[in-house]
């Protein structure tokens, strides 16, 4: 996210389109005619012992990696899925704790990790979740928009506010995804994002892309591009799954 925030500086930002689509918020209701897609989300019931999802990039000359460690926790207050993202250097980038409810996955806590300019070490920044929708379990068509919005103040600029607005739009079935010798059916979501910085006169940078979710696996592919020319791009595919012990071994 730091790279994207830098693009908000006055000398680097481009003309932006109106983001009126962010005003549409789809409610997680269970109306008749809706398709149940919960089987395409992460297999919450089988993640009690935790599992690392290793994603590999296809952008650029150097192979990049992202690791997400997912683990399910159950308590009297419900079922929770905690995701921790590590970069290719095995440094924590973010942590999201989501609650699994009848209608979908809702963010309950979100932490971002950014370097402290004074110490050089990463510090956890708790975000304010303004709209919690991460993944719906019932969908109809591409008209519904599922909104996720957070904001936070970076340690280096305590008076500033950085916000992320992301909406997902269901696009229907996707192509089969081959993984570990098996073909999985997928569904697709269109992604629109905006990242803003209040200290830069409410400057925003827009992004768009797509996500694929495979039945029984969860997120298997995502791509995004940011900026007027789309010059910042991310394209990742699920390459491996393994226990946390293997991630620790690789980090060592």
PDB file of C-alpha atoms in Angstrom:
ATOM      1  CA  UNK A   1       0.000   0.000   0.000  1.00  0.00           C
ATOM      2  CA  UNK A   2       2.941   2.358   0.633  1.00  0.00           C
ATOM      3  CA  UNK A   3       3.771   2.424  -3.084  1.00  0.00           C
ATOM      4  CA  UNK A   4       0.203   3.378  -3.918  1.00  0.00           C
ATOM      5  CA  UNK A   5       0.065   6.079  -1.254  1.00  0.00           C
ATOM      6  CA  UNK A   6       3.173   7.678  -2.786  1.00  0.00           C
ATOM      7  CA  UNK A   7       1.261   8.114  -6.031  1.00  0.00           C
ATOM      8  CA  UNK A   8      -1.129  10.449  -4.249  1.00  0.00           C
ATOM      9  CA  UNK A   9       1.483  13.205  -4.001  1.00  0.00           C
ATOM     10  CA  UNK A  10       0.419  16.253  -6.065  1.00  0.00           C
ATOM     11  CA  UNK A  11       3.221  15.939  -8.615  1.00  0.00           C
ATOM     12  CA  UNK A  12       2.391  12.304  -9.368  1.00  0.00           C
ATOM     13  CA  UNK A  13      -1.363  11.892  -9.287  1.00  0.00           C
ATOM     14  CA  UNK A  14      -3.434  11.832 -12.474  1.00  0.00           C
ATOM     15  CA  UNK A  15      -6.985  12.848 -13.308  1.00  0.00           C
ATOM     16  CA  UNK A  16      -9.508  10.618 -11.617  1.00  0.00           C
ATOM     17  CA  UNK A  17     -12.937   9.330 -12.524  1.00  0.00           C
ATOM     18  CA  UNK A  18     -15.976   9.836 -10.360  1.00  0.00           C
ATOM     19  CA  UNK A  19     -16.459   7.064  -7.802  1.00  0.00           C
ATOM     20  CA  UNK A  20     -20.207   7.221  -7.564  1.00  0.00           C
ATOM     21  CA  UNK A  21     -20.421   3.449  -7.676  1.00  0.00           C
ATOM     22  CA  UNK A  22     -19.142   3.395  -4.108  1.00  0.00           C
ATOM     23  CA  UNK A  23     -22.459   4.772  -2.961  1.00  0.00           C
ATOM     24  CA  UNK A  24     -24.162   1.478  -3.743  1.00  0.00           C
ATOM     25  CA  UNK A  25     -24.100  -0.930  -0.816  1.00  0.00           C
ATOM     26  CA  UNK A  26     -25.525  -4.392  -1.282  1.00  0.00           C
ATOM     27  CA  UNK A  27     -27.222  -5.903   1.738  1.00  0.00           C
ATOM     28  CA  UNK A  28     -26.455  -9.501   2.683  1.00  0.00           C
ATOM     29  CA  UNK A  29     -30.041 -10.742   2.401  1.00  0.00           C
ATOM     30  CA  UNK A  30     -31.394 -14.168   1.589  1.00  0.00           C
ATOM     31  CA  UNK A  31     -33.996 -13.358  -1.049  1.00  0.00           C
ATOM     32  CA  UNK A  32     -35.366 -16.095  -3.265  1.00  0.00           C
ATOM     33  CA  UNK A  33     -33.473 -16.679  -6.488  1.00  0.00           C
ATOM     34  CA  UNK A  34     -30.054 -16.001  -4.985  1.00  0.00           C
ATOM     35  CA  UNK A  35     -27.189 -18.372  -5.641  1.00  0.00           C
ATOM     36  CA  UNK A  36     -25.407 -19.857  -2.626  1.00  0.00           C
ATOM     37  CA  UNK A  37     -21.646 -19.541  -3.190  1.00  0.00           C
ATOM     38  CA  UNK A  38     -20.313 -20.205   0.304  1.00  0.00           C
ATOM     39  CA  UNK A  39     -18.570 -23.386  -0.953  1.00  0.00           C
ATOM     40  CA  UNK A  40     -16.268 -21.132  -3.003  1.00  0.00           C
ATOM     41  CA  UNK A  41     -14.958 -19.295   0.018  1.00  0.00           C
ATOM     42  CA  UNK A  42     -12.094 -20.593   2.140  1.00  0.00           C
ATOM     43  CA  UNK A  43     -12.861 -24.014   3.695  1.00  0.00           C
ATOM     44  CA  UNK A  44     -13.411 -22.606   7.165  1.00  0.00           C
ATOM     45  CA  UNK A  45     -14.287 -25.937   8.787  1.00  0.00           C
ATOM     46  CA  UNK A  46     -10.985 -27.532   7.724  1.00  0.00           C
ATOM     47  CA  UNK A  47      -8.704 -24.666   8.730  1.00  0.00           C
ATOM     48  CA  UNK A  48      -8.700 -25.228  12.493  1.00  0.00           C
ATOM     49  CA  UNK A  49      -5.027 -26.268  12.373  1.00  0.00           C
ATOM     50  CA  UNK A  50      -4.117 -23.494   9.944  1.00  0.00           C
ATOM     51  CA  UNK A  51      -2.887 -23.489   6.365  1.00  0.00           C
ATOM     52  CA  UNK A  52      -0.562 -21.267   4.323  1.00  0.00           C
ATOM     53  CA  UNK A  53      -1.702 -20.210   0.856  1.00  0.00           C
ATOM     54  CA  UNK A  54       1.304 -19.297  -1.314  1.00  0.00           C
ATOM     55  CA  UNK A  55       0.547 -16.928  -4.207  1.00  0.00           C
ATOM     56  CA  UNK A  56       3.044 -16.293  -7.011  1.00  0.00           C
ATOM     57  CA  UNK A  57       3.105 -13.172  -9.190  1.00  0.00           C
ATOM     58  CA  UNK A  58       3.244 -13.142 -12.979  1.00  0.00           C
ATOM     59  CA  UNK A  59       4.040  -9.443 -13.314  1.00  0.00           C
ATOM     60  CA  UNK A  60       7.557  -8.188 -13.943  1.00  0.00           C
ATOM     61  CA  UNK A  61      10.832  -9.971 -14.554  1.00  0.00           C
ATOM     62  CA  UNK A  62      11.271 -11.054 -10.933  1.00  0.00           C
ATOM     63  CA  UNK A  63       8.959 -13.592  -9.356  1.00  0.00           C
ATOM     64  CA  UNK A  64       7.151 -12.142  -6.357  1.00  0.00           C
ATOM     65  CA  UNK A  65       5.317 -14.059  -3.669  1.00  0.00           C
ATOM     66  CA  UNK A  66       2.630 -13.428  -1.084  1.00  0.00           C
ATOM     67  CA  UNK A  67       1.791 -15.821   1.709  1.00  0.00           C
ATOM     68  CA  UNK A  68      -1.522 -15.854   3.543  1.00  0.00           C
ATOM     69  CA  UNK A  69      -1.839 -17.955   6.680  1.00  0.00           C
ATOM     70  CA  UNK A  70      -5.478 -18.781   7.457  1.00  0.00           C
ATOM     71  CA  UNK A  71      -6.722 -20.323  10.686  1.00  0.00           C
ATOM     72  CA  UNK A  72     -10.223 -20.845  12.044  1.00  0.00           C
ATOM     73  CA  UNK A  73     -11.197 -20.171  15.660  1.00  0.00           C
ATOM     74  CA  UNK A  74     -14.523 -21.008  17.259  1.00  0.00           C
ATOM     75  CA  UNK A  75     -15.899 -19.530  20.461  1.00  0.00           C
ATOM     76  CA  UNK A  76     -19.194 -18.795  22.176  1.00  0.00           C
ATOM     77  CA  UNK A  77     -19.486 -15.637  20.064  1.00  0.00           C
ATOM     78  CA  UNK A  78     -19.167 -17.469  16.749  1.00  0.00           C
ATOM     79  CA  UNK A  79     -16.730 -18.706  14.115  1.00  0.00           C
ATOM     80  CA  UNK A  80     -13.790 -16.530  13.112  1.00  0.00           C
ATOM     81  CA  UNK A  81     -11.231 -16.816  10.319  1.00  0.00           C
ATOM     82  CA  UNK A  82      -7.925 -15.003  10.868  1.00  0.00           C
ATOM     83  CA  UNK A  83      -5.734 -14.238   7.867  1.00  0.00           C
ATOM     84  CA  UNK A  84      -2.133 -13.048   8.176  1.00  0.00           C
ATOM     85  CA  UNK A  85      -0.302 -11.874   5.069  1.00  0.00           C
ATOM     86  CA  UNK A  86       3.476 -12.194   4.687  1.00  0.00           C
ATOM     87  CA  UNK A  87       5.521 -10.711   1.862  1.00  0.00           C
ATOM     88  CA  UNK A  88       8.321 -12.480  -0.030  1.00  0.00           C
ATOM     89  CA  UNK A  89      10.723 -11.569   2.791  1.00  0.00           C
ATOM     90  CA  UNK A  90       8.381 -13.239   5.306  1.00  0.00           C
ATOM     91  CA  UNK A  91       7.500  -9.928   6.930  1.00  0.00           C
ATOM     92  CA  UNK A  92       3.916  -9.425   8.121  1.00  0.00           C
ATOM     93  CA  UNK A  93       1.965  -6.962   5.965  1.00  0.00           C
ATOM     94  CA  UNK A  94      -1.520  -7.211   7.431  1.00  0.00           C
ATOM     95  CA  UNK A  95      -3.815  -9.202   9.681  1.00  0.00           C
ATOM     96  CA  UNK A  96      -7.573  -9.511   9.225  1.00  0.00           C
ATOM     97  CA  UNK A  97      -9.945 -11.193  11.656  1.00  0.00           C
ATOM     98  CA  UNK A  98     -13.294 -11.925  10.076  1.00  0.00           C
ATOM     99  CA  UNK A  99     -16.484 -13.376  11.464  1.00  0.00           C
ATOM    100  CA  UNK A 100     -18.272 -16.063   9.484  1.00  0.00           C
ATOM    101  CA  UNK A 101     -22.033 -15.486   9.638  1.00  0.00           C
ATOM    102  CA  UNK A 102     -24.974 -17.000   7.791  1.00  0.00           C
ATOM    103  CA  UNK A 103     -24.824 -14.441   4.987  1.00  0.00           C
ATOM    104  CA  UNK A 104     -21.080 -14.056   4.500  1.00  0.00           C
ATOM    105  CA  UNK A 105     -17.668 -13.098   5.881  1.00  0.00           C
ATOM    106  CA  UNK A 106     -17.513  -9.787   7.777  1.00  0.00           C
ATOM    107  CA  UNK A 107     -14.324  -8.015   8.876  1.00  0.00           C
ATOM    108  CA  UNK A 108     -14.130  -7.531  12.637  1.00  0.00           C
ATOM    109  CA  UNK A 109     -10.507  -6.385  13.047  1.00  0.00           C
ATOM    110  CA  UNK A 110      -7.940  -5.200  10.527  1.00  0.00           C
ATOM    111  CA  UNK A 111      -4.298  -4.338  11.155  1.00  0.00           C
ATOM    112  CA  UNK A 112      -1.776  -2.958   8.656  1.00  0.00           C
ATOM    113  CA  UNK A 113       1.968  -3.069   9.207  1.00  0.00           C
ATOM    114  CA  UNK A 114       4.157  -0.191   8.073  1.00  0.00           C
ATOM    115  CA  UNK A 115       7.816   0.668   8.791  1.00  0.00           C
ATOM    116  CA  UNK A 116       8.520   3.129  11.582  1.00  0.00           C
ATOM    117  CA  UNK A 117      10.882   5.765  10.142  1.00  0.00           C
ATOM    118  CA  UNK A 118      12.521   6.223  13.565  1.00  0.00           C
ATOM    119  CA  UNK A 119      13.319   2.568  14.275  1.00  0.00           C
ATOM    120  CA  UNK A 120      13.058   0.924  10.867  1.00  0.00           C
ATOM    121  CA  UNK A 121      10.848  -1.771  12.370  1.00  0.00           C
ATOM    122  CA  UNK A 122       7.310  -2.585  11.283  1.00  0.00           C
ATOM    123  CA  UNK A 123       4.533  -1.412  13.568  1.00  0.00           C
ATOM    124  CA  UNK A 124       0.946  -2.605  13.686  1.00  0.00           C
ATOM    125  CA  UNK A 125      -1.703  -0.023  12.845  1.00  0.00           C
ATOM    126  CA  UNK A 126      -5.260  -0.804  13.824  1.00  0.00           C
ATOM    127  CA  UNK A 127      -7.701   0.378  11.183  1.00  0.00           C
ATOM    128  CA  UNK A 128     -11.247   1.635  11.594  1.00  0.00           C
ATOM    129  CA  UNK A 129     -13.660  -0.615   9.701  1.00  0.00           C
ATOM    130  CA  UNK A 130     -16.451   1.489   8.221  1.00  0.00           C
ATOM    131  CA  UNK A 131     -17.970  -1.198   6.015  1.00  0.00           C
ATOM    132  CA  UNK A 132     -17.164  -4.828   6.784  1.00  0.00           C
ATOM    133  CA  UNK A 133     -18.329  -6.881   3.779  1.00  0.00           C
ATOM    134  CA  UNK A 134     -15.574  -9.241   2.609  1.00  0.00           C
ATOM    135  CA  UNK A 135     -17.417 -12.061   0.847  1.00  0.00           C
ATOM    136  CA  UNK A 136     -21.154 -12.716   0.368  1.00  0.00           C
ATOM    137  CA  UNK A 137     -22.596 -16.200   0.583  1.00  0.00           C
ATOM    138  CA  UNK A 138     -25.677 -15.348  -1.524  1.00  0.00           C
ATOM    139  CA  UNK A 139     -25.557 -13.476  -4.842  1.00  0.00           C
ATOM    140  CA  UNK A 140     -27.862 -12.805  -7.772  1.00  0.00           C
ATOM    141  CA  UNK A 141     -26.252 -10.940 -10.670  1.00  0.00           C
ATOM    142  CA  UNK A 142     -23.629  -8.311 -11.410  1.00  0.00           C
ATOM    143  CA  UNK A 143     -25.810  -5.418 -10.191  1.00  0.00           C
ATOM    144  CA  UNK A 144     -25.103  -6.022  -6.502  1.00  0.00           C
ATOM    145  CA  UNK A 145     -22.056  -4.292  -4.998  1.00  0.00           C
ATOM    146  CA  UNK A 146     -20.444  -5.507  -1.753  1.00  0.00           C
ATOM    147  CA  UNK A 147     -18.560  -2.707  -0.018  1.00  0.00           C
ATOM    148  CA  UNK A 148     -15.484  -2.914   2.208  1.00  0.00           C
ATOM    149  CA  UNK A 149     -14.062   0.316   3.629  1.00  0.00           C
ATOM    150  CA  UNK A 150     -11.337   1.005   6.198  1.00  0.00           C
ATOM    151  CA  UNK A 151      -9.301   4.015   7.299  1.00  0.00           C
ATOM    152  CA  UNK A 152      -6.296   4.690   9.524  1.00  0.00           C
ATOM    153  CA  UNK A 153      -3.742   7.305  10.524  1.00  0.00           C
ATOM    154  CA  UNK A 154      -0.098   6.416   9.759  1.00  0.00           C
ATOM    155  CA  UNK A 155       2.402   6.835  12.632  1.00  0.00           C
ATOM    156  CA  UNK A 156       4.430   9.324  10.574  1.00  0.00           C
ATOM    157  CA  UNK A 157       1.338  11.517   9.960  1.00  0.00           C
ATOM    158  CA  UNK A 158      -0.976  11.208  12.967  1.00  0.00           C
ATOM    159  CA  UNK A 159      -3.182  14.067  11.738  1.00  0.00           C
ATOM    160  CA  UNK A 160      -3.712  12.507   8.315  1.00  0.00           C
ATOM    161  CA  UNK A 161      -6.215   9.843   7.303  1.00  0.00           C
ATOM    162  CA  UNK A 162      -5.617   7.178   4.686  1.00  0.00           C
ATOM    163  CA  UNK A 163      -8.606   5.214   3.506  1.00  0.00           C
ATOM    164  CA  UNK A 164      -9.254   2.203   1.322  1.00  0.00           C
ATOM    165  CA  UNK A 165     -12.576   1.664  -0.439  1.00  0.00           C
ATOM    166  CA  UNK A 166     -13.090  -1.659  -2.184  1.00  0.00           C
ATOM    167  CA  UNK A 167     -16.199  -3.022  -3.797  1.00  0.00           C
ATOM    168  CA  UNK A 168     -16.785  -6.464  -5.210  1.00  0.00           C
ATOM    169  CA  UNK A 169     -19.259  -7.278  -7.955  1.00  0.00           C
ATOM    170  CA  UNK A 170     -20.248 -10.852  -8.705  1.00  0.00           C
ATOM    171  CA  UNK A 171     -19.494 -11.780 -12.339  1.00  0.00           C
ATOM    172  CA  UNK A 172     -20.637 -15.411 -12.471  1.00  0.00           C
ATOM    173  CA  UNK A 173     -18.723 -18.581 -13.256  1.00  0.00           C
ATOM    174  CA  UNK A 174     -15.071 -18.492 -14.216  1.00  0.00           C
ATOM    175  CA  UNK A 175     -12.796 -21.010 -15.946  1.00  0.00           C
ATOM    176  CA  UNK A 176     -11.644 -24.161 -14.201  1.00  0.00           C
ATOM    177  CA  UNK A 177      -8.556 -23.794 -12.037  1.00  0.00           C
ATOM    178  CA  UNK A 178      -5.960 -26.580 -12.112  1.00  0.00           C
ATOM    179  CA  UNK A 179      -4.312 -27.191  -8.746  1.00  0.00           C
ATOM    180  CA  UNK A 180      -2.452 -30.220  -7.394  1.00  0.00           C
ATOM    181  CA  UNK A 181      -3.637 -32.406 -10.238  1.00  0.00           C
ATOM    182  CA  UNK A 182      -7.307 -31.517  -9.906  1.00  0.00           C
ATOM    183  CA  UNK A 183      -9.631 -29.139 -11.769  1.00  0.00           C
ATOM    184  CA  UNK A 184     -11.748 -26.846  -9.595  1.00  0.00           C
ATOM    185  CA  UNK A 185     -14.802 -24.821 -10.735  1.00  0.00           C
ATOM    186  CA  UNK A 186     -14.498 -21.107 -10.024  1.00  0.00           C
ATOM    187  CA  UNK A 187     -16.543 -17.950  -9.705  1.00  0.00           C
ATOM    188  CA  UNK A 188     -15.389 -14.417 -10.523  1.00  0.00           C
ATOM    189  CA  UNK A 189     -15.688 -11.048  -8.796  1.00  0.00           C
ATOM    190  CA  UNK A 190     -14.929  -7.693 -10.368  1.00  0.00           C
ATOM    191  CA  UNK A 191     -12.941  -5.367  -8.083  1.00  0.00           C
ATOM    192  CA  UNK A 192     -12.931  -1.561  -7.918  1.00  0.00           C
ATOM    193  CA  UNK A 193     -10.760   0.240  -5.372  1.00  0.00           C
ATOM    194  CA  UNK A 194      -9.907   3.762  -4.301  1.00  0.00           C
ATOM    195  CA  UNK A 195      -7.100   4.751  -1.942  1.00  0.00           C
ATOM    196  CA  UNK A 196      -7.206   8.265  -0.553  1.00  0.00           C
ATOM    197  CA  UNK A 197      -5.026  10.529   1.586  1.00  0.00           C
ATOM    198  CA  UNK A 198      -6.687  13.418   3.397  1.00  0.00           C
ATOM    199  CA  UNK A 199      -3.431  15.352   3.796  1.00  0.00           C
ATOM    200  CA  UNK A 200      -3.150  15.565   0.022  1.00  0.00           C
ATOM    201  CA  UNK A 201      -6.432  17.378  -0.449  1.00  0.00           C
ATOM    202  CA  UNK A 202      -8.545  14.233  -0.530  1.00  0.00           C
ATOM    203  CA  UNK A 203      -6.447  12.913  -3.434  1.00  0.00           C
ATOM    204  CA  UNK A 204      -7.430   9.462  -4.630  1.00  0.00           C
ATOM    205  CA  UNK A 205      -5.945   6.794  -6.810  1.00  0.00           C
ATOM    206  CA  UNK A 206      -8.237   4.257  -8.445  1.00  0.00           C
ATOM    207  CA  UNK A 207      -7.694   0.597  -9.148  1.00  0.00           C
ATOM    208  CA  UNK A 208      -9.624  -2.194 -10.765  1.00  0.00           C
ATOM    209  CA  UNK A 209      -9.213  -5.904 -11.251  1.00  0.00           C
ATOM    210  CA  UNK A 210     -10.691  -9.325 -10.716  1.00  0.00           C
ATOM    211  CA  UNK A 211     -10.715 -12.196  -8.214  1.00  0.00           C
ATOM    212  CA  UNK A 212     -11.352 -15.901  -8.766  1.00  0.00           C
ATOM    213  CA  UNK A 213     -12.570 -18.210  -6.013  1.00  0.00           C
ATOM    214  CA  UNK A 214     -12.449 -21.992  -6.450  1.00  0.00           C
ATOM    215  CA  UNK A 215     -14.888 -24.408  -4.842  1.00  0.00           C
ATOM    216  CA  UNK A 216     -13.281 -25.961  -1.778  1.00  0.00           C
ATOM    217  CA  UNK A 217     -10.170 -23.763  -1.959  1.00  0.00           C
ATOM    218  CA  UNK A 218     -11.080 -20.082  -1.685  1.00  0.00           C
ATOM    219  CA  UNK A 219      -9.172 -17.302  -3.413  1.00  0.00           C
ATOM    220  CA  UNK A 220      -6.970 -18.745  -6.173  1.00  0.00           C
ATOM    221  CA  UNK A 221      -6.272 -15.747  -8.416  1.00  0.00           C
ATOM    222  CA  UNK A 222      -6.370 -11.971  -8.258  1.00  0.00           C
ATOM    223  CA  UNK A 223      -5.169  -9.150 -10.456  1.00  0.00           C
ATOM    224  CA  UNK A 224      -5.267  -5.390  -9.988  1.00  0.00           C
ATOM    225  CA  UNK A 225      -4.006  -2.303 -11.779  1.00  0.00           C
ATOM    226  CA  UNK A 226      -3.733   1.213 -10.349  1.00  0.00           C
ATOM    227  CA  UNK A 227      -3.284   4.691 -11.760  1.00  0.00           C
ATOM    228  CA  UNK A 228      -4.573   6.409 -14.882  1.00  0.00           C
ATOM    229  CA  UNK A 229      -2.158   4.388 -17.037  1.00  0.00           C
ATOM    230  CA  UNK A 230      -2.459   1.205 -14.996  1.00  0.00           C
ATOM    231  CA  UNK A 231       1.297   1.332 -14.463  1.00  0.00           C
ATOM    232  CA  UNK A 232       1.144  -0.425 -11.084  1.00  0.00           C
ATOM    233  CA  UNK A 233      -0.109  -3.959 -11.593  1.00  0.00           C
ATOM    234  CA  UNK A 234      -0.508  -7.050  -9.438  1.00  0.00           C
ATOM    235  CA  UNK A 235      -1.286 -10.523 -10.751  1.00  0.00           C
ATOM    236  CA  UNK A 236      -1.084 -13.483  -8.367  1.00  0.00           C
ATOM    237  CA  UNK A 237      -1.997 -17.171  -8.642  1.00  0.00           C
ATOM    238  CA  UNK A 238      -2.279 -19.780  -5.922  1.00  0.00           C
ATOM    239  CA  UNK A 239       0.752 -22.054  -6.319  1.00  0.00           C
ATOM    240  CA  UNK A 240       0.963 -24.055  -3.068  1.00  0.00           C
ATOM    241  CA  UNK A 241      -0.674 -24.817   0.263  1.00  0.00           C
ATOM    242  CA  UNK A 242       1.281 -26.070   3.271  1.00  0.00           C
ATOM    243  CA  UNK A 243       1.431 -25.915   7.114  1.00  0.00           C
ATOM    244  CA  UNK A 244       2.917 -22.966   8.985  1.00  0.00           C
ATOM    245  CA  UNK A 245       5.949 -25.103   9.881  1.00  0.00           C
ATOM    246  CA  UNK A 246       6.979 -25.061   6.222  1.00  0.00           C
ATOM    247  CA  UNK A 247       6.750 -21.262   6.069  1.00  0.00           C
ATOM    248  CA  UNK A 248       8.935 -21.021   9.167  1.00  0.00           C
ATOM    249  CA  UNK A 249      11.442 -23.372   7.561  1.00  0.00           C
ATOM    250  CA  UNK A 250      11.601 -21.252   4.409  1.00  0.00           C
ATOM    251  CA  UNK A 251      11.985 -18.058   6.399  1.00  0.00           C
ATOM    252  CA  UNK A 252      14.982 -19.530   8.187  1.00  0.00           C
TER     253      UNK A 252
END
